[in-house]
XYZ file of N, CA and C in Angstrom:
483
model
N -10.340 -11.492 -5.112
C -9.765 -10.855 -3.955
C -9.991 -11.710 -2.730
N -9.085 -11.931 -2.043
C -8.959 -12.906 -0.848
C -8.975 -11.661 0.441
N -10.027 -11.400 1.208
C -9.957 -10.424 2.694
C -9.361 -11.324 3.861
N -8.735 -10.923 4.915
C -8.980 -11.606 6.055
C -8.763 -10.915 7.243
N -9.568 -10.766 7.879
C -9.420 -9.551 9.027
C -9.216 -10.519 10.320
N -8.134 -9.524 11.334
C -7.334 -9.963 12.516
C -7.630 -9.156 13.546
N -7.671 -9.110 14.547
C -7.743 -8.645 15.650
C -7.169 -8.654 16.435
N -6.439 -8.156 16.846
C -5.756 -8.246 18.348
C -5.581 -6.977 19.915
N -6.128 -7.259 20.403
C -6.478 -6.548 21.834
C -5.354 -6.126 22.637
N -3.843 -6.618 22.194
C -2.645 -6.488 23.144
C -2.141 -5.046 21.683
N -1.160 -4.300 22.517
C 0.131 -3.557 21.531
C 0.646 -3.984 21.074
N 0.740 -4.691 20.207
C 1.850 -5.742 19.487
C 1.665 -6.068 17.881
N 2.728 -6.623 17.685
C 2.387 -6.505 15.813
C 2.368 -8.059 15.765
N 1.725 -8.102 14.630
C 1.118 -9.807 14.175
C 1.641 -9.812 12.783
N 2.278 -10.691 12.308
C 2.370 -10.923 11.181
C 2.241 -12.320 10.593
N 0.996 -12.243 9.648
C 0.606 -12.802 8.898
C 0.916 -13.415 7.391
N 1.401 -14.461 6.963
C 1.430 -14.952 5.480
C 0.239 -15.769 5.084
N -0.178 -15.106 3.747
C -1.186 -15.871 3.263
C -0.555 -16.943 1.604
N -0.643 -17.958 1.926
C -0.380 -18.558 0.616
C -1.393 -19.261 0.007
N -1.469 -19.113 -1.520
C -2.729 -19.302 -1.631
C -2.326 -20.806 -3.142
N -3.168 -22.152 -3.260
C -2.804 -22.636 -4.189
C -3.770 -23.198 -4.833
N -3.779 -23.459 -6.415
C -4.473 -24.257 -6.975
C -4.265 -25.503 -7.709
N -5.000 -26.018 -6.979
C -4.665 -27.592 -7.543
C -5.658 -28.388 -8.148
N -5.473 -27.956 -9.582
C -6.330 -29.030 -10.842
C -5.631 -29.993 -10.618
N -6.539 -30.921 -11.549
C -6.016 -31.947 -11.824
C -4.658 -31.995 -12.766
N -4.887 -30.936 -13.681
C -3.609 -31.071 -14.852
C -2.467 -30.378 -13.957
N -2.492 -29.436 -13.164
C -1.259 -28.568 -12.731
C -1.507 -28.241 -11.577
N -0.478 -27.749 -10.670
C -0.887 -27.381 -9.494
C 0.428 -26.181 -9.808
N -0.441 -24.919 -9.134
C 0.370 -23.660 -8.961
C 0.647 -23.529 -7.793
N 1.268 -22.914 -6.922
C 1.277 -21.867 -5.703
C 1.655 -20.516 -6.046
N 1.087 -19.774 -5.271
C 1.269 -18.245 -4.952
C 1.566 -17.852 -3.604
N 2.620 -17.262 -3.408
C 3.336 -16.896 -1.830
C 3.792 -16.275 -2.104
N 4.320 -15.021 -0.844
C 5.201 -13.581 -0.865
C 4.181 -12.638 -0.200
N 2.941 -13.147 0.151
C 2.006 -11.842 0.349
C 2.026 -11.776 1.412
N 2.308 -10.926 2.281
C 2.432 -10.834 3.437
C 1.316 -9.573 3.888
N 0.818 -9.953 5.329
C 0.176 -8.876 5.617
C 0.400 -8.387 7.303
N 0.511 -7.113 7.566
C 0.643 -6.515 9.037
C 0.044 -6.087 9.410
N -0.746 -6.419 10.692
C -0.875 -5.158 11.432
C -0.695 -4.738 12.638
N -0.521 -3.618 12.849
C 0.195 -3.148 14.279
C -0.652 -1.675 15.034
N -1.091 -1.818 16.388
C -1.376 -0.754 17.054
C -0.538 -0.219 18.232
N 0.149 0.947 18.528
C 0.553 0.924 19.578
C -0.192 2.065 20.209
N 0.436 2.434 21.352
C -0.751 3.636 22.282
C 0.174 4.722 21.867
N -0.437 5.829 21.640
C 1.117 7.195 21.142
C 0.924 8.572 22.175
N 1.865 9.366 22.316
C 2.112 9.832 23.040
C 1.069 10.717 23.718
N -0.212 10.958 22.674
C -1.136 11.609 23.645
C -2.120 10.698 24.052
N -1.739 9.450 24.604
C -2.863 8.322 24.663
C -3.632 8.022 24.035
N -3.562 8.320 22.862
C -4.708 7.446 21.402
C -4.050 6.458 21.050
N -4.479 5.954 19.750
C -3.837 4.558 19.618
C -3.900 4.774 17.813
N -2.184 4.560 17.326
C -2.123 4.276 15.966
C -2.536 3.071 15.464
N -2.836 3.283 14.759
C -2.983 1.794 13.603
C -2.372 1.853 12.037
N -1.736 0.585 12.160
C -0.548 0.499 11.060
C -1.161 -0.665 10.424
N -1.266 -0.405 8.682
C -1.297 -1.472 7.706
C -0.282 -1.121 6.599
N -0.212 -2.124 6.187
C 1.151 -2.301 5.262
C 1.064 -3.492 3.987
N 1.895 -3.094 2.908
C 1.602 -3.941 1.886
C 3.185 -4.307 1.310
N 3.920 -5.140 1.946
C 4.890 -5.492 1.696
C 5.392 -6.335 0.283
N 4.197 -6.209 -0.781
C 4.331 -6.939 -1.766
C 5.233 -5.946 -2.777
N 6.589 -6.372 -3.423
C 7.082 -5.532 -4.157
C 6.773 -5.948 -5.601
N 6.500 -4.606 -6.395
C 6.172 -4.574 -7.608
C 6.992 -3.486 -8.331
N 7.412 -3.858 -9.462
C 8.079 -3.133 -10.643
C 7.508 -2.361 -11.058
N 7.960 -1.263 -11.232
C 7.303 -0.177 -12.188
C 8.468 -0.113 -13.561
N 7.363 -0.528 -14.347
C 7.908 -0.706 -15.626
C 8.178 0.878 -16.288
N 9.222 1.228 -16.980
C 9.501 2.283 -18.428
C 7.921 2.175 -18.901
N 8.142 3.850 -19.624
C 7.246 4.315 -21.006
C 7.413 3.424 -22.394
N 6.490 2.534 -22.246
C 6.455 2.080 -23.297
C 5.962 3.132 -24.445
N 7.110 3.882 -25.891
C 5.932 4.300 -26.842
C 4.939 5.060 -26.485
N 5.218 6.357 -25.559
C 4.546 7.231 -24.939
C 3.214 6.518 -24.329
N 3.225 5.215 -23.800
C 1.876 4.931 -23.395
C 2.612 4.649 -22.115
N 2.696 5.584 -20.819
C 3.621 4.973 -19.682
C 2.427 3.811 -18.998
N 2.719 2.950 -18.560
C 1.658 1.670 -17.677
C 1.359 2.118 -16.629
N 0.930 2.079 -15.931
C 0.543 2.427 -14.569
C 0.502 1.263 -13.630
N 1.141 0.918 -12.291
C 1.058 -0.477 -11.523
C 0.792 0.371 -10.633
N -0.339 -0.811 -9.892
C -1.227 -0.500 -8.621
C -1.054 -1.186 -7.739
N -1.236 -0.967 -6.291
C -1.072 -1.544 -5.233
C -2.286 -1.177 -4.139
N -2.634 -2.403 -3.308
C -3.410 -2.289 -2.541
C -3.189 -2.328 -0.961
N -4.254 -1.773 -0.017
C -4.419 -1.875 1.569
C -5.515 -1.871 1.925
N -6.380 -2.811 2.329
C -7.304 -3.162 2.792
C -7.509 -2.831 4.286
N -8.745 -1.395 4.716
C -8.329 -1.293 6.060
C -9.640 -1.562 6.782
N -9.234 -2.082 8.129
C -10.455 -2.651 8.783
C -11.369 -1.427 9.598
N -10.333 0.213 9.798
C -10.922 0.744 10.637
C -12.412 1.038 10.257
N -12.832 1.888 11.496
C -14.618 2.412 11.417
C -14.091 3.647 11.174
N -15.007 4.429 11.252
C -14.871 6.363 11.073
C -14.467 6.688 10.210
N -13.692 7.951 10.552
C -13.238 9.015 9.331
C -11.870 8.773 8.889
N -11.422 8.640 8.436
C -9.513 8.692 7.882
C -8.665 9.770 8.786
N -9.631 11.065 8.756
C -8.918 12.073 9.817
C -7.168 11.875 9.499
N -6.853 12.616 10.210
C -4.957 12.853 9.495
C -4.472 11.305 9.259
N -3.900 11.126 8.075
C -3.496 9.761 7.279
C -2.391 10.279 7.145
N -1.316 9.319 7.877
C 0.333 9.248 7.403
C 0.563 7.585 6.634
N 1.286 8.450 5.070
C 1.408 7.579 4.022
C 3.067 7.126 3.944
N 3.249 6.123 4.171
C 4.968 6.198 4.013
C 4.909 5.043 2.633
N 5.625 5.711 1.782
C 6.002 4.808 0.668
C 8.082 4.761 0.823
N 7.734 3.206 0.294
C 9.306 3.086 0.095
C 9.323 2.367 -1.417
N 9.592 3.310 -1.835
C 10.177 3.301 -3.714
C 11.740 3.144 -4.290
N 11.959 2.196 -5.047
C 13.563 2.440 -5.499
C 13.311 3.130 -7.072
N 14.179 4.034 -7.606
C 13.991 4.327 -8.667
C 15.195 5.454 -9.232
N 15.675 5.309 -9.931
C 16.937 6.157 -10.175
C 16.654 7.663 -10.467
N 15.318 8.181 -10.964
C 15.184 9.324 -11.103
C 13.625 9.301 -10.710
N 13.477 10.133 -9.212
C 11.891 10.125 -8.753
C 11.107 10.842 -9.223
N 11.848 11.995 -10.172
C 11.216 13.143 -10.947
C 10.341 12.516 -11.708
N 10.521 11.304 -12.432
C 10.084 10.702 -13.500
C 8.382 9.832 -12.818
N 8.339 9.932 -11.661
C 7.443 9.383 -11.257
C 5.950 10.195 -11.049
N 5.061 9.578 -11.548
C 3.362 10.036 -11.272
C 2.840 9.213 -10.300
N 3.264 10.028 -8.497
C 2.206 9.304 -7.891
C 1.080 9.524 -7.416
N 0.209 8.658 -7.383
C -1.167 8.911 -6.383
C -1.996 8.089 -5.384
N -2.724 8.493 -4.597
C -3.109 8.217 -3.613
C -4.339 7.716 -3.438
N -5.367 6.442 -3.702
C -6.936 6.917 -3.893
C -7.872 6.315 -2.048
N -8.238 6.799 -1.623
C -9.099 7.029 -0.804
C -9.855 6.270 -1.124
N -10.950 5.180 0.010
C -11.765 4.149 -0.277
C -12.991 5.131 -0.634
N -13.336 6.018 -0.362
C -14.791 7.308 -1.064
C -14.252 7.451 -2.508
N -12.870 6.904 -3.069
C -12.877 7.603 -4.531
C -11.946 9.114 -4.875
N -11.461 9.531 -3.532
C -10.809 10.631 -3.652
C -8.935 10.165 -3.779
N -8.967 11.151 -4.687
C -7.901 11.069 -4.952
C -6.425 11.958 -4.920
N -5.368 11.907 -4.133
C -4.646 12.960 -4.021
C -3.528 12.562 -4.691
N -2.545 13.329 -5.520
C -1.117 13.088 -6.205
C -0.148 13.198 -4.752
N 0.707 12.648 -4.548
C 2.044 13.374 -4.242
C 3.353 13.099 -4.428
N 4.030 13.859 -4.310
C 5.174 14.193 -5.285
C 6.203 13.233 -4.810
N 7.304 12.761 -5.833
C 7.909 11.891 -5.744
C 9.617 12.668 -5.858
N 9.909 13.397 -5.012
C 11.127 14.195 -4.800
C 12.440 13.362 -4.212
N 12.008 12.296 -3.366
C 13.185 11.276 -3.450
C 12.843 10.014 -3.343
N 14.024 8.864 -3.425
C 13.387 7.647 -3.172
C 13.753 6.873 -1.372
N 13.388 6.047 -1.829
C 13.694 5.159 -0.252
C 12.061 5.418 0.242
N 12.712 5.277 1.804
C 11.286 5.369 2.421
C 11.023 6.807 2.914
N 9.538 7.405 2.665
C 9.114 8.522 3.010
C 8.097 8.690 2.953
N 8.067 9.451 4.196
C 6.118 9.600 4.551
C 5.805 10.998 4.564
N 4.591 10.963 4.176
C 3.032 11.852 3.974
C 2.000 12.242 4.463
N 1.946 13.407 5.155
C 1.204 13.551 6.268
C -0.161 14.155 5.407
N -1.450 13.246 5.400
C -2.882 14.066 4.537
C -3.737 14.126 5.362
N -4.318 15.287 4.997
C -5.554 15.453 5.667
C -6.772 14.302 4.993
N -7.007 13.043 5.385
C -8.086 12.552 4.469
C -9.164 12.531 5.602
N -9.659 13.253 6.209
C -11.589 13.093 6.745
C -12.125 13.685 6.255
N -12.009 13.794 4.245
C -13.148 13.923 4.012
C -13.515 12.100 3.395
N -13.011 11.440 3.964
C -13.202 9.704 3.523
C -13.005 9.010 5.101
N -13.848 7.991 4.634
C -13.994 7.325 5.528
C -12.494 6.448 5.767
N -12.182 5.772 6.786
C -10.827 5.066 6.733
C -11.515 3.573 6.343
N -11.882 2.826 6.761
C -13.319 1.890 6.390
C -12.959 1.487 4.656
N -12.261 0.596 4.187
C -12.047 0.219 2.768
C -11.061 -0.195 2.062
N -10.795 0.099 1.000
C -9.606 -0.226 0.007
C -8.999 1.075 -0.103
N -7.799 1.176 -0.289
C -6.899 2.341 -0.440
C -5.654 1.963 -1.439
N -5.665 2.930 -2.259
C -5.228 2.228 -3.452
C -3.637 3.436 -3.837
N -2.757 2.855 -4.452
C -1.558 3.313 -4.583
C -1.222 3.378 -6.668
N -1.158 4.091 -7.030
C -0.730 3.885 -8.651
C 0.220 4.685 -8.269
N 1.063 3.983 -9.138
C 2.739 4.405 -9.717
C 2.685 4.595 -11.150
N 3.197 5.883 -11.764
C 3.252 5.628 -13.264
C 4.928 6.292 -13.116
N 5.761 5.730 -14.462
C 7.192 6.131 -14.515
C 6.971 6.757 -15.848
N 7.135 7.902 -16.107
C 6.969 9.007 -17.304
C 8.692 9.006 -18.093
N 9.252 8.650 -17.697
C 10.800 8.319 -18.210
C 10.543 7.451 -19.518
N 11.657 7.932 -20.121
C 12.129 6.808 -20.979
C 13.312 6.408 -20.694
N 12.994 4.950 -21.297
C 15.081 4.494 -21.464
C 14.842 3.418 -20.392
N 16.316 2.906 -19.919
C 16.358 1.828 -19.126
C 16.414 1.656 -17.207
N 15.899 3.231 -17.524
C 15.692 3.445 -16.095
C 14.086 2.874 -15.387
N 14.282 1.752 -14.598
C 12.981 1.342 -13.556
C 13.079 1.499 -12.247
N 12.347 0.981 -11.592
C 12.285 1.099 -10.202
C 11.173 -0.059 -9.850
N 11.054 0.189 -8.360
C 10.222 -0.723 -8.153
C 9.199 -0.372 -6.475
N 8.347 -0.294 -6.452
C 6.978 -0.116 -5.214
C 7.808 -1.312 -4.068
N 8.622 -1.222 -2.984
C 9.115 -2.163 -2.321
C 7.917 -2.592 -1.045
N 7.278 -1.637 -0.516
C 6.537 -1.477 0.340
C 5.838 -0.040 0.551
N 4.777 -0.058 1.123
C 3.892 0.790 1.694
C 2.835 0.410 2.902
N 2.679 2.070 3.448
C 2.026 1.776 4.502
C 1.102 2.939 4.914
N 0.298 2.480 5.549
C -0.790 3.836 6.150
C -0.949 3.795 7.752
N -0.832 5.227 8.547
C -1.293 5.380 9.728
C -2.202 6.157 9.871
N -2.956 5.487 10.829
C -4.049 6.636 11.259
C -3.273 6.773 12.926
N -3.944 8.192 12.869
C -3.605 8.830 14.488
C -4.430 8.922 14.979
């Protein structure tokens, strides 16, 4: 796991690419596409949101043989305190969202489902202070379908208020 924490003191969004490569002697790889954001602005009752985001898109593969896979996604967040009200916006493509098992895990380990009633982008208003915001926050997708229907995790994001 590669961290890298940013800071910035103005309202404004920063965006960051990390590319990462290895170079043996026999081969040299690269890895690029990972992008990372973050953004605070001041909101209408003078507090201040904070926005992270995981713009890496991943496939959610079919039920293989009643064993459906599960693909995970990550957000690494820098805040201090409590999570206190967490708005989750996922943007999912997928031809039938019924077919989807999602969930939510909290850097304490808690874990909430929620329901996957349409696709595109849509957000989730949770109560999470009973977790700290302070950690990893983790996203699983499972597709309970069979057949040649997929989809794919395009992006996600978390606000705190």
């Amino acid at each position: 796991f590669f961290f890298l924490f940013f800071f910035n003191d103005t309202a404004t969004t920063e965006i960051y690419t990390l590319s990462l490569h290895d170079a043996l002697p026999i081969s040299f790889n690269s890895y690029s596409g990972v992008s990372l954001l973050g953004d605070y602005t001041v909101n209408n009752s003078g507090g201040v949101d904070l926005f992270f985001e995981n713009r890496v898109k991943i496939n959610i593969p079919n039920d293989l043989n009643g064993f459906p896979p599960s693909v995970n996604s990550a957000i690494f967040v820098n805040k201090t305190g409590s999570a206190g009200t967490t708005h989750i916006t996922l943007d999912i493509t997928h031809t039938n969202p019924a077919d989807l098992i999602i969930e939510i895990a909290y850097p304490n380990g808690t874990k909430t489902a929620l329901e996957a009633l349409a696709v595109g982008a849509k957000t989730y208003t949770l109560d999470a202070s009973s977790s700290h915001a302070l950690g990893i926050w983790g996203l699983t997708v499972r597709d309970m379908g069979r057949g040649g229907i997929a989809g794919s995790i395009d992006s996600w994001s978390i606000t705190f208020r």
